[in-house]
Short mmCIF file of C-alpha atoms and ligand atoms in Angstrom, two decimals:
data_model
loop_
_atom_site.label_atom_id
_atom_site.label_comp_id
_atom_site.label_asym_id
_atom_site.label_seq_id
_atom_site.Cartn_x
_atom_site.Cartn_y
_atom_site.Cartn_z
CA MET S 222 -104.55 -26.02 -128.77
CA ARG S 223 -108.08 -27.25 -128.97
CA LEU S 224 -110.51 -25.01 -130.55
CA LEU S 225 -114.27 -25.42 -130.56
CA CYS S 226 -116.18 -23.68 -133.56
CA SER S 227 -119.67 -23.09 -133.65
CA ASN S 228 -122.13 -20.45 -135.08
CA ASP S 229 -125.57 -19.63 -135.48
CA ASP S 230 -126.02 -19.56 -139.28
CA GLY S 231 -125.74 -23.38 -139.46
CA ILE S 232 -123.15 -25.97 -140.25
CA HIS S 233 -123.47 -24.99 -144.16
CA ALA S 234 -122.84 -21.59 -143.67
CA HIS S 235 -119.72 -20.21 -145.66
CA GLY S 236 -118.68 -17.92 -142.59
CA LEU S 237 -118.13 -21.22 -140.63
CA ASP S 238 -116.09 -22.47 -143.40
CA VAL S 239 -113.97 -19.37 -143.13
CA LEU S 240 -113.31 -19.58 -139.55
CA VAL S 241 -112.41 -22.95 -139.46
CA ARG S 242 -110.04 -22.24 -142.19
CA ALA S 243 -108.25 -19.66 -140.27
CA ALA S 244 -108.55 -21.91 -136.83
CA THR S 245 -106.91 -24.83 -138.24
CA GLU S 246 -103.99 -22.79 -138.60
CA ILE S 247 -103.61 -22.56 -135.11
CA GLY S 248 -105.07 -25.57 -133.47
CA GLU S 249 -107.07 -28.64 -133.62
CA VAL S 250 -110.55 -27.63 -134.52
CA THR S 251 -113.92 -29.44 -133.53
CA VAL S 252 -117.13 -28.12 -135.43
CA VAL S 253 -120.42 -28.55 -133.31
CA ALA S 254 -122.83 -26.52 -135.05
CA PRO S 255 -126.70 -26.15 -135.76
CA ASP S 256 -128.08 -28.14 -138.59
CA ARG S 257 -130.17 -25.07 -139.90
CA GLU S 258 -129.72 -21.19 -139.42
CA GLN S 259 -130.36 -20.00 -135.91
CA SER S 260 -129.68 -16.57 -136.19
CA ALA S 261 -131.38 -14.23 -133.51
CA THR S 262 -132.16 -17.07 -131.20
CA SER S 263 -129.88 -15.59 -128.52
CA HIS S 264 -129.17 -17.58 -125.72
CA SER S 265 -131.93 -20.04 -126.02
CA LEU S 266 -131.52 -23.46 -124.49
CA THR S 267 -133.58 -26.54 -126.00
CA LEU S 268 -135.20 -28.32 -122.82
CA HIS S 269 -138.60 -29.81 -124.34
CA HIS S 270 -137.17 -32.14 -126.93
CA PRO S 271 -133.99 -34.37 -126.96
CA LEU S 272 -131.28 -33.19 -129.07
CA ARG S 273 -129.44 -35.72 -131.53
CA PRO S 274 -126.01 -34.75 -132.85
CA VAL S 275 -124.90 -36.62 -136.25
CA ARG S 276 -121.46 -36.95 -136.98
CA ARG S 277 -120.45 -35.12 -140.53
CA GLY S 278 -116.76 -35.86 -140.35
CA GLU S 279 -113.75 -36.17 -138.08
CA ARG S 280 -114.52 -34.04 -135.14
CA ARG S 281 -117.57 -32.46 -136.94
CA PHE S 282 -121.14 -32.69 -135.71
CA GLN S 283 -124.41 -31.15 -136.33
CA VAL S 284 -126.76 -30.61 -133.76
CA ASP S 285 -130.87 -29.97 -134.11
CA GLY S 286 -130.45 -27.29 -131.65
CA THR S 287 -129.40 -23.77 -130.82
CA PRO S 288 -125.94 -22.39 -130.73
CA THR S 289 -126.12 -22.70 -126.93
CA ASP S 290 -127.11 -26.49 -127.32
CA CYS S 291 -124.03 -27.03 -129.50
CA VAL S 292 -121.57 -25.66 -127.19
CA MET S 293 -122.81 -27.10 -124.19
CA LEU S 294 -123.17 -30.54 -125.85
CA ALA S 295 -119.76 -30.28 -127.44
CA VAL S 296 -118.07 -29.49 -124.17
CA GLU S 297 -119.98 -31.65 -122.06
CA VAL S 298 -119.93 -34.68 -123.99
CA LEU S 299 -118.87 -34.57 -127.62
CA MET S 300 -115.27 -33.40 -127.11
CA PRO S 301 -112.90 -36.01 -125.55
CA GLU S 302 -111.41 -33.18 -123.70
CA ARG S 303 -112.35 -29.44 -122.95
CA PRO S 304 -111.46 -26.98 -125.61
CA ASP S 305 -109.20 -24.15 -124.67
CA PHE S 306 -111.07 -21.70 -126.79
CA VAL S 307 -114.73 -21.40 -128.25
CA LEU S 308 -114.72 -19.68 -131.24
CA SER S 309 -118.14 -18.59 -133.04
CA GLY S 310 -118.77 -17.53 -136.28
CA ILE S 311 -118.11 -15.93 -138.60
CA ASN S 312 -121.60 -14.67 -138.68
CA HIS S 313 -123.22 -13.39 -141.77
CA GLY S 314 -123.57 -9.85 -140.73
CA GLN S 315 -122.54 -7.43 -137.71
CA ASN S 316 -122.99 -8.11 -134.07
CA MET S 317 -122.57 -4.62 -132.68
CA GLY S 318 -124.50 -2.70 -130.16
CA GLU S 319 -127.79 -4.07 -128.93
CA ASP S 320 -127.33 -6.84 -131.55
CA VAL S 321 -125.32 -8.83 -129.49
CA LEU S 322 -128.52 -9.54 -127.32
CA TYR S 323 -130.19 -11.04 -130.13
CA SER S 324 -127.16 -12.87 -131.65
CA GLY S 325 -126.84 -16.46 -131.38
CA THR S 326 -123.18 -16.32 -132.54
CA VAL S 327 -122.35 -14.23 -129.48
CA ALA S 328 -124.43 -16.45 -127.49
CA ALA S 329 -122.20 -19.60 -128.50
CA ALA S 330 -119.49 -17.37 -127.06
CA MET S 331 -121.50 -16.65 -123.86
CA GLU S 332 -122.17 -20.56 -123.33
CA GLY S 333 -118.25 -21.04 -123.77
CA LEU S 334 -117.77 -18.45 -120.95
CA ALA S 335 -120.50 -20.03 -118.90
CA LEU S 336 -118.80 -23.08 -119.02
CA GLY S 337 -115.55 -21.62 -118.01
CA VAL S 338 -113.87 -21.57 -121.55
CA PRO S 339 -112.41 -18.31 -123.06
CA SER S 340 -114.38 -17.42 -125.92
CA ILE S 341 -114.17 -15.18 -129.17
CA ALA S 342 -117.52 -14.43 -131.25
CA VAL S 343 -116.48 -13.33 -134.82
CA SER S 344 -118.94 -11.58 -137.32
CA PHE S 345 -118.41 -9.96 -140.78
CA ALA S 346 -120.19 -6.69 -141.29
CA GLY S 347 -120.85 -7.05 -144.68
CA GLY S 348 -124.41 -6.39 -146.03
CA ASP S 349 -125.26 -8.30 -149.27
CA LEU S 350 -123.13 -11.44 -148.42
CA ARG S 351 -123.37 -12.50 -152.48
CA ALA S 352 -121.65 -9.31 -153.26
CA ASP S 353 -118.93 -9.58 -150.28
CA ILE S 354 -118.40 -13.32 -150.46
CA ALA S 355 -114.66 -12.78 -151.60
CA LYS S 356 -114.14 -10.18 -149.12
CA LEU S 357 -115.51 -12.68 -146.45
CA ASP S 358 -113.21 -14.90 -147.86
CA GLU S 359 -110.16 -12.93 -147.44
CA GLN S 360 -110.85 -12.49 -143.76
CA VAL S 361 -108.78 -15.58 -143.33
CA GLU S 362 -105.51 -13.41 -143.82
CA VAL S 363 -106.71 -11.16 -141.10
CA LEU S 364 -107.91 -13.61 -138.63
CA VAL S 365 -105.12 -15.96 -138.61
CA PRO S 366 -103.05 -13.30 -136.91
CA LEU S 367 -105.68 -11.79 -134.57
CA LEU S 368 -106.80 -15.38 -133.39
CA ARG S 369 -103.13 -16.33 -132.89
CA HIS S 370 -102.66 -13.19 -130.92
CA LEU S 371 -105.83 -13.42 -128.85
CA THR S 372 -105.29 -17.28 -128.06
CA SER S 373 -101.85 -16.85 -127.09
CA LEU S 374 -102.30 -13.62 -124.57
CA ASP S 375 -100.45 -14.65 -121.00
CA ALA S 376 -103.63 -13.46 -119.40
CA PHE S 377 -107.02 -13.77 -121.52
CA PRO S 378 -109.06 -11.71 -119.64
CA ALA S 379 -111.18 -13.54 -116.82
CA HIS S 380 -114.98 -13.48 -117.06
CA THR S 381 -114.87 -11.98 -120.44
CA LEU S 382 -115.84 -13.07 -124.11
CA LEU S 383 -114.32 -11.10 -126.98
CA ASN S 384 -116.79 -9.67 -129.62
CA VAL S 385 -114.99 -9.04 -132.73
CA ASN S 386 -116.51 -7.44 -135.72
CA LEU S 387 -114.53 -7.60 -139.24
CA PRO S 388 -115.15 -4.64 -141.61
CA PRO S 389 -116.44 -5.68 -145.11
CA LEU S 390 -113.29 -4.82 -146.74
CA ARG S 391 -110.70 -6.81 -148.81
CA ALA S 392 -107.84 -7.78 -146.63
CA ASP S 393 -105.33 -5.43 -147.70
CA GLN S 394 -107.65 -2.54 -146.86
CA VAL S 395 -108.19 -3.07 -143.19
CA LYS S 396 -106.44 -0.53 -141.47
CA GLY S 397 -106.01 -2.35 -137.84
CA VAL S 398 -107.84 -3.41 -134.73
CA ARG S 399 -109.52 -1.17 -131.95
CA LEU S 400 -110.53 -2.12 -128.62
CA THR S 401 -114.14 -0.71 -128.64
CA ARG S 402 -117.31 -0.44 -126.37
CA LEU S 403 -120.74 -1.27 -127.80
CA GLY S 404 -122.62 1.45 -129.48
CA ARG S 405 -126.23 2.03 -130.13
CA ARG S 406 -128.34 1.06 -133.18
CA VAL S 407 -131.73 2.07 -134.09
CA TYR S 408 -133.88 0.13 -136.56
CA SER S 409 -136.54 1.67 -138.59
CA ASN S 410 -139.21 0.21 -140.60
CA SER S 411 -138.27 -3.43 -139.35
CA ILE S 412 -141.59 -4.55 -139.22
CA SER S 413 -143.49 -5.23 -142.52
CA PRO S 414 -147.24 -5.67 -142.34
CA MET S 415 -148.36 -8.04 -144.98
CA ARG S 416 -151.39 -10.57 -145.81
CA ASP S 417 -151.11 -14.55 -145.51
CA PRO S 418 -152.38 -16.68 -148.49
CA TYR S 419 -155.99 -16.48 -146.65
CA GLY S 420 -155.96 -12.76 -146.28
CA ARG S 421 -154.98 -12.52 -142.80
CA GLN S 422 -153.05 -9.77 -141.48
CA ILE S 423 -149.38 -10.85 -140.51
CA TYR S 424 -145.98 -9.18 -139.65
CA TRP S 425 -142.48 -10.11 -140.69
CA ILE S 426 -139.84 -8.59 -138.70
CA GLY S 427 -136.72 -8.01 -140.31
CA GLY S 428 -134.95 -6.03 -142.97
CA GLY S 429 -135.54 -2.15 -142.64
CA GLU S 430 -132.75 0.41 -142.14
CA PHE S 431 -130.77 1.18 -139.35
CA SER S 432 -128.60 3.77 -137.99
CA TRP S 433 -126.20 3.93 -135.08
CA SER S 434 -124.69 6.05 -132.55
CA GLY S 435 -121.75 5.70 -130.34
CA ALA S 436 -118.37 7.46 -129.16
CA GLU S 437 -115.25 7.53 -130.83
CA ASP S 438 -114.49 4.30 -129.44
CA SER S 439 -117.38 2.52 -130.32
CA ASP S 440 -117.87 -0.62 -132.49
CA PHE S 441 -119.88 0.87 -135.06
CA GLN S 442 -117.29 3.65 -135.34
CA ALA S 443 -114.37 1.26 -135.67
CA ILE S 444 -116.24 -0.73 -138.65
CA HIS S 445 -117.06 2.61 -140.14
CA ASP S 446 -113.43 3.82 -140.34
CA GLY S 447 -112.21 0.48 -141.68
CA TYR S 448 -110.87 -1.22 -138.41
CA ILE S 449 -111.51 -4.56 -136.91
CA SER S 450 -113.50 -3.95 -133.79
CA VAL S 451 -112.99 -5.89 -130.76
CA THR S 452 -115.29 -5.34 -127.59
CA PRO S 453 -114.70 -7.18 -124.33
CA LEU S 454 -118.17 -8.20 -122.83
CA HIS S 455 -119.12 -10.11 -119.59
CA LEU S 456 -122.12 -11.68 -118.67
CA ASP S 457 -123.00 -9.78 -115.41
CA LEU S 458 -125.65 -7.46 -116.28
CA THR S 459 -125.50 -5.71 -113.18
CA HIS S 460 -125.63 -1.58 -113.60
CA ARG S 461 -122.60 -0.81 -111.47
CA ASP S 462 -122.95 2.81 -111.41
CA MET S 463 -126.65 2.48 -110.33
CA LEU S 464 -125.31 0.59 -106.99
CA ASP S 465 -122.72 3.16 -106.46
CA THR S 466 -125.37 5.73 -106.49
CA ALA S 467 -128.02 3.76 -104.52
CA ASP S 468 -128.18 6.01 -101.80
CA ARG S 469 -129.54 8.85 -104.00
CA TRP S 470 -132.48 6.61 -104.94
CA TRP S 471 -133.00 3.70 -103.12
CA ARG S 472 -135.19 3.64 -99.76
CA ALA S 473 -135.10 0.09 -98.17
CA PRO S 474 -138.66 -0.71 -97.63
MN1 LIG P 641 -126.24 -15.59 -137.98
#
């Protein structure tokens, strides 16, 4: 089985190493990853300058682009044969609720899906990575059986990517796996006003606190309860319920 691994934290990120360690147990791994952190770049594509892949080892490339660029280059030109799966991550930090819309980790899996390759995004819901680094390392133990299972399904769901979040626990404390839906998260105080060195007003987006809400079967609840969360996502943003009720609100002009 050919596995393409990418991420949005950059080719030097520890989470990518952990993903590659797990993926190597189940297939032949090719890494194509950004040369620097690209978190929250979502599904952006580089159109206005060329991309330069640099070989960093056997089946290992860094690219001066986004996660989407990496997956597109890998599938279209860098890999001699198409991958059977795209694996993205392990992101340093959770990707649940609305975060999937900002996430470069999830976008790399979306690009795989857009290219017709079944794809799985993996994120580690730890906060301070320095404190949780041992727990991140131990995720290999839970990831190998999970990836082995997901990549050997008779019918991997069509037109679907799987968004996996791992709880910030030691491997032997993980309670199991739950199939979930996206919850909602609310950030507060995530814009910090400050001054630049010349005294001008600037703002820095990031940090702050967040709270979440969601049903019993939400991704946040699963992580809160100590389970691995697996959320099936699709790219079709059409609001189907709204279409179904169109006769109540839509009047053709
Ligand atoms: Mn990231």
